[in-house]
Coordinates of C-alpha atoms and ligand atoms in Angstrom, one line a residue:
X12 CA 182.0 -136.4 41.0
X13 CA 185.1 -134.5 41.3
X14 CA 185.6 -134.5 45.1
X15 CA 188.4 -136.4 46.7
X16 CA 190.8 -136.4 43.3
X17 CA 194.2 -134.6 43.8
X18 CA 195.6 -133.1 40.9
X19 CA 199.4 -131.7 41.1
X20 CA 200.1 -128.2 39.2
X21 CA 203.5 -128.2 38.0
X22 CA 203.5 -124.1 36.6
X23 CA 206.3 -121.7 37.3
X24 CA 204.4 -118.8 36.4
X25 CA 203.0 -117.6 39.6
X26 CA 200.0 -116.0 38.0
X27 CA 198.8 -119.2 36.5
X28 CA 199.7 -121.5 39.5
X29 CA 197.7 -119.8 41.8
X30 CA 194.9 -119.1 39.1
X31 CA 194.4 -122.9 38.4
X32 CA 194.9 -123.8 42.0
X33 CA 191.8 -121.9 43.2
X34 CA 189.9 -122.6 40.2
X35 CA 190.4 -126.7 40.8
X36 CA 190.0 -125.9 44.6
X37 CA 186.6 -124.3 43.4
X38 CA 185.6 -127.4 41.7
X39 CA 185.8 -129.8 44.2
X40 CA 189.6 -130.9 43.5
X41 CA 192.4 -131.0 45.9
X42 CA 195.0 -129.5 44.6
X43 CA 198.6 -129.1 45.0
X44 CA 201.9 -127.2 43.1
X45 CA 204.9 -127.1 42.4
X46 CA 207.0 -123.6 41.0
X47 CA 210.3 -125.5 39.9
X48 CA 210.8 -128.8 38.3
X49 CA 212.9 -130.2 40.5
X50 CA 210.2 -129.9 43.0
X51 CA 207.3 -130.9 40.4
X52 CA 209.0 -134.3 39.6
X53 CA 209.6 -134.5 43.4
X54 CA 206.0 -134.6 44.2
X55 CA 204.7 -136.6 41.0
X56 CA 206.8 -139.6 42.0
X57 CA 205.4 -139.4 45.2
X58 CA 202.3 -141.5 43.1
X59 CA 200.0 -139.3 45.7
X60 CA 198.4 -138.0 42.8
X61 CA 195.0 -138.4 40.4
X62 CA 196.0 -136.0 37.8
X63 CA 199.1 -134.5 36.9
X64 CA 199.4 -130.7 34.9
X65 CA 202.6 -130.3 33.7
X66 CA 203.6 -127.0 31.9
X67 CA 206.5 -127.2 29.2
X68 CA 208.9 -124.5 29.5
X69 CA 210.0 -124.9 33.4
X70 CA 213.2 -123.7 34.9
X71 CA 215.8 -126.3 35.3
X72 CA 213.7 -130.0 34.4
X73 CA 211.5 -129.0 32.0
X74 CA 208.4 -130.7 31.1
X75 CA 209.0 -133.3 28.6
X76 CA 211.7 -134.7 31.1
X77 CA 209.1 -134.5 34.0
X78 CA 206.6 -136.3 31.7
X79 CA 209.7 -138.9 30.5
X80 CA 210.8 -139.8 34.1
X81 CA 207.0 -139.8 35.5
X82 CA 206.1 -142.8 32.5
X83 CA 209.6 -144.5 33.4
X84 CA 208.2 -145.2 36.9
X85 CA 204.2 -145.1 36.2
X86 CA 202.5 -146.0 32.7
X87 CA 198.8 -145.2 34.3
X88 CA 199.5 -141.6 35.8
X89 CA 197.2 -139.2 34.4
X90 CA 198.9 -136.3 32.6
X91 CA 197.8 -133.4 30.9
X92 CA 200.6 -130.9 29.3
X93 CA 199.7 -127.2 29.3
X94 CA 201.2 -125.8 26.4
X95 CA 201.6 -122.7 24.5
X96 CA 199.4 -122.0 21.6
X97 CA 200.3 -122.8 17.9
X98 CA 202.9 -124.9 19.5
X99 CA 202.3 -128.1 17.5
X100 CA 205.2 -129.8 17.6
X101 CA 205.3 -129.6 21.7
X102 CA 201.9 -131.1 22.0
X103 CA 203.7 -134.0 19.6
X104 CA 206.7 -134.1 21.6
X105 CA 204.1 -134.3 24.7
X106 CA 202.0 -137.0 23.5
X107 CA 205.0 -139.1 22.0
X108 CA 206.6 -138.9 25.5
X109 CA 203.1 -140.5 26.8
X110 CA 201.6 -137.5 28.0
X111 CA 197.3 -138.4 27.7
X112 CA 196.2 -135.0 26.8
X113 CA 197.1 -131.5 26.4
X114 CA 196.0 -128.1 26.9
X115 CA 196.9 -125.0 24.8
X116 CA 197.4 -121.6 26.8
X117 CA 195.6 -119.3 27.2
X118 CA 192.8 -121.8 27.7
X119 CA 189.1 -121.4 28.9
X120 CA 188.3 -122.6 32.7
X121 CA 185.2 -124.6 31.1
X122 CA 187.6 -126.4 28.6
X123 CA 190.5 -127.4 31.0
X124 CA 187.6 -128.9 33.5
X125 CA 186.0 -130.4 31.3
X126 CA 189.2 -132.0 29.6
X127 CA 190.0 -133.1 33.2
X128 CA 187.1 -134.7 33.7
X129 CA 187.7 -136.6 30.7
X130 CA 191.0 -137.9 31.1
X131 CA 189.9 -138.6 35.1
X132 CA 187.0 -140.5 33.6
X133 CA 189.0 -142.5 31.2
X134 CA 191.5 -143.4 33.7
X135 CA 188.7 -145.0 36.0
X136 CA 186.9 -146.5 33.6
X137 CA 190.3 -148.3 32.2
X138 CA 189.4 -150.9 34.5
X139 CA 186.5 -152.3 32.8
X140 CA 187.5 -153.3 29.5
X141 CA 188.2 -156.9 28.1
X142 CA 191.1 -158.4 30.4
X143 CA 193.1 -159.7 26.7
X144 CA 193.1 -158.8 23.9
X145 CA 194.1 -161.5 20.9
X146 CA 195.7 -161.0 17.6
X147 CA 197.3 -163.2 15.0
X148 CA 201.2 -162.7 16.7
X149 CA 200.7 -161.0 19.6
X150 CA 198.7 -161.4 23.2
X151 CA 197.9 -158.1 25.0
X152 CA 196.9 -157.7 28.7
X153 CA 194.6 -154.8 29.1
X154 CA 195.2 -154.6 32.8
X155 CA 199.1 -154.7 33.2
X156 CA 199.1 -152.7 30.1
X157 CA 201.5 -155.4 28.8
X158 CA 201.7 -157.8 25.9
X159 CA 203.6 -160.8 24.4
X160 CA 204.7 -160.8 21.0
X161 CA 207.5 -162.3 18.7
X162 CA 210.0 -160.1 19.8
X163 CA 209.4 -160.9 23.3
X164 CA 207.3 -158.7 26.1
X165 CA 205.5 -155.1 25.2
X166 CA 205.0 -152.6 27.6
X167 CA 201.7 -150.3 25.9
X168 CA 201.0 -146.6 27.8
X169 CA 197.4 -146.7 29.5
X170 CA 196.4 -144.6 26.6
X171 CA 197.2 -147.1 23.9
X172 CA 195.6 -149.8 25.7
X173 CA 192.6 -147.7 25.3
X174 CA 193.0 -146.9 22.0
X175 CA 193.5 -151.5 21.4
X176 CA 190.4 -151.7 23.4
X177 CA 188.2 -149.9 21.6
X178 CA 189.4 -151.0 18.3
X179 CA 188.7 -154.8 19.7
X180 CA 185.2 -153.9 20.9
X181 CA 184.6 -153.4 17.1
X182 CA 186.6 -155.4 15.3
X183 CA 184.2 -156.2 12.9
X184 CA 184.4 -152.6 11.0
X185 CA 187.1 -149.7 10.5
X186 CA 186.7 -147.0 12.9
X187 CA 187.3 -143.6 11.6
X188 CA 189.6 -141.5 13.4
X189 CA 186.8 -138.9 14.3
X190 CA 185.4 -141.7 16.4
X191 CA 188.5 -142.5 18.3
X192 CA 188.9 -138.8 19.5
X193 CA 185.2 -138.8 20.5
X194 CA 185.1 -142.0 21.9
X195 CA 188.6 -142.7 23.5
X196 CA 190.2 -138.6 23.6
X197 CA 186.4 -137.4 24.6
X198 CA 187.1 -134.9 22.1
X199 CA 184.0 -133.2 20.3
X200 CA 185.9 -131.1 18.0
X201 CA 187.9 -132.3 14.8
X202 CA 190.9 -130.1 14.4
X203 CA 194.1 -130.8 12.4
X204 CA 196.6 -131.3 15.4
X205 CA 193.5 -133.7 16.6
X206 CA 193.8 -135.8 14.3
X207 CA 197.3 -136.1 14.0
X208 CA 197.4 -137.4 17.8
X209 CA 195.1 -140.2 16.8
X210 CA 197.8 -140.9 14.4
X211 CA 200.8 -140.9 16.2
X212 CA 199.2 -143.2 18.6
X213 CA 198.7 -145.5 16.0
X214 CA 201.7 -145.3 14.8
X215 CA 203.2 -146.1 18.3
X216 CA 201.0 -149.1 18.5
X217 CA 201.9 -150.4 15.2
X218 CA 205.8 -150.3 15.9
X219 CA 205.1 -152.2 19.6
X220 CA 202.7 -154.9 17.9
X221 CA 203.5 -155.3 14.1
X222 CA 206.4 -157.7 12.8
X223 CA 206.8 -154.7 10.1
X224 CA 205.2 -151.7 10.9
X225 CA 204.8 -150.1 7.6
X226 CA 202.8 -153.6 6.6
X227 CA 200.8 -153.7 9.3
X228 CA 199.1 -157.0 9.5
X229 CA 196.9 -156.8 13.2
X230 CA 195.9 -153.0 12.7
X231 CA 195.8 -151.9 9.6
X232 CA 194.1 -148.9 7.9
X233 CA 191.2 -148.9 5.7
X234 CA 191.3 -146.1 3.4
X235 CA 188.7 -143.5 3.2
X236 CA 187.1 -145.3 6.2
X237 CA 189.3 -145.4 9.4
X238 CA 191.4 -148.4 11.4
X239 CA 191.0 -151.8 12.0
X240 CA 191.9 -154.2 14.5
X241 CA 192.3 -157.8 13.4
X242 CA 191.5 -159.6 16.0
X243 CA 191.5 -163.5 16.5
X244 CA 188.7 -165.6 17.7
Ligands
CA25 CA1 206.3 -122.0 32.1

């Protein structure tokens, strides 16, 4: 399933350039890098690519911007951060910036293939979920990633959508947040930093679709029991 994707390594670090390279050339992917960031924002705009690994800390454009300038142009380009262990607040910084995953360093072969696979998965499977998507003050177009609301047009990241899509699909109950990371993140594991990405997404959402985000009126939390999307119809 992974032949023919092309994944772009943005890495300075020689070392881990070349390492990942190989690996992903062993698994099937085609694979090109990038040492600088000048040179990895280059080739990500180029749009050549499935997958895009972007380490943080790179000399010159650093990561973040690389991940800013790539969502100004391209809502739907898959993105995974490498980042440095412990680093919290990066990964948050990451994900705020619309980054759709992230992986801490050192990290196992098994689990960055694996995450890959996910976020590939995801990204082709984005195609196949309900066209709109209808709440009480806003319409939301799954496929443009766009929606209309009181304020005028929205513009949703690719992961959001997914995040509204699966919330519609079962509207008629709160989903816990445990569910959303397995279901939308593919995550199996539950950790604290987990969570809080499940979070901040929502709170994204909320301040794009809710007349007052802190009373949210279309996705609204049940307490003890998860989110819930009040859908119309
Ligand atoms: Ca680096």
């Amino acid at each position: 399933m992974t032949k023919g994707y092309r994944i772009l390594v943005i890495e300075d670090e020689q070392a881990i350039r070349e390492g990942l390279s190989d690996v992903l050339i062993y698994h099937g992917y085609a694979v090109d890098s990038a040492a600088t960031g000048a040179e990895g924002l280059n080739k990500a705009l180029s749009g050549r690519f499935d997958l895009i690994l972007l380490d943080i800390m790179l000399p010159g454009i650093d990561g973040y911007e690389i991940c800013n300038r790539i969502r100004a142009e391209d809502r739907r380009q898959p993105i995974i951060m490498l980042t440095a262990r412990g680093a919290d607040e990066d990964v948050i910084r990451g994900l705020k910036l619309g980054a759709d995953d992230y992986v801490a360093k050192p990290f196992s072969i098994q689990q960055l293939v694996l995450r890959i696979q996910a976020v590939l998965r995801r990204s082709q499977a984005g195609m196949e979920q309900a066209r709109t998507i209808s709440l009480p003050n806003v319409e939301i177009d799954t496929e443009n990633l766009s929606g209309v609301g009181k304020n005028g047009d929205i513009v949703f990241t690719r992961r959001e959508i997914e995040v509204l899509a699966y919330l519609a699909e079962n509207s008629d109950r709160p989903v816990p947040r445990e569910e959303l990371l397995a279901k939308v993140w593919g995550y199996a594991r539950n950790l604290d930093i987990e969570t809080r990405t499940v979070d901040i997404h929502i709170a994204k959402i909320r301040r794009k679709i809710e007349p007052e985000p802190k009373e949210p009126r279309n996705l609204v939390t049940v307490r003890g029991a998860g989110y819930r999307l009040l859908t119309e119809g």
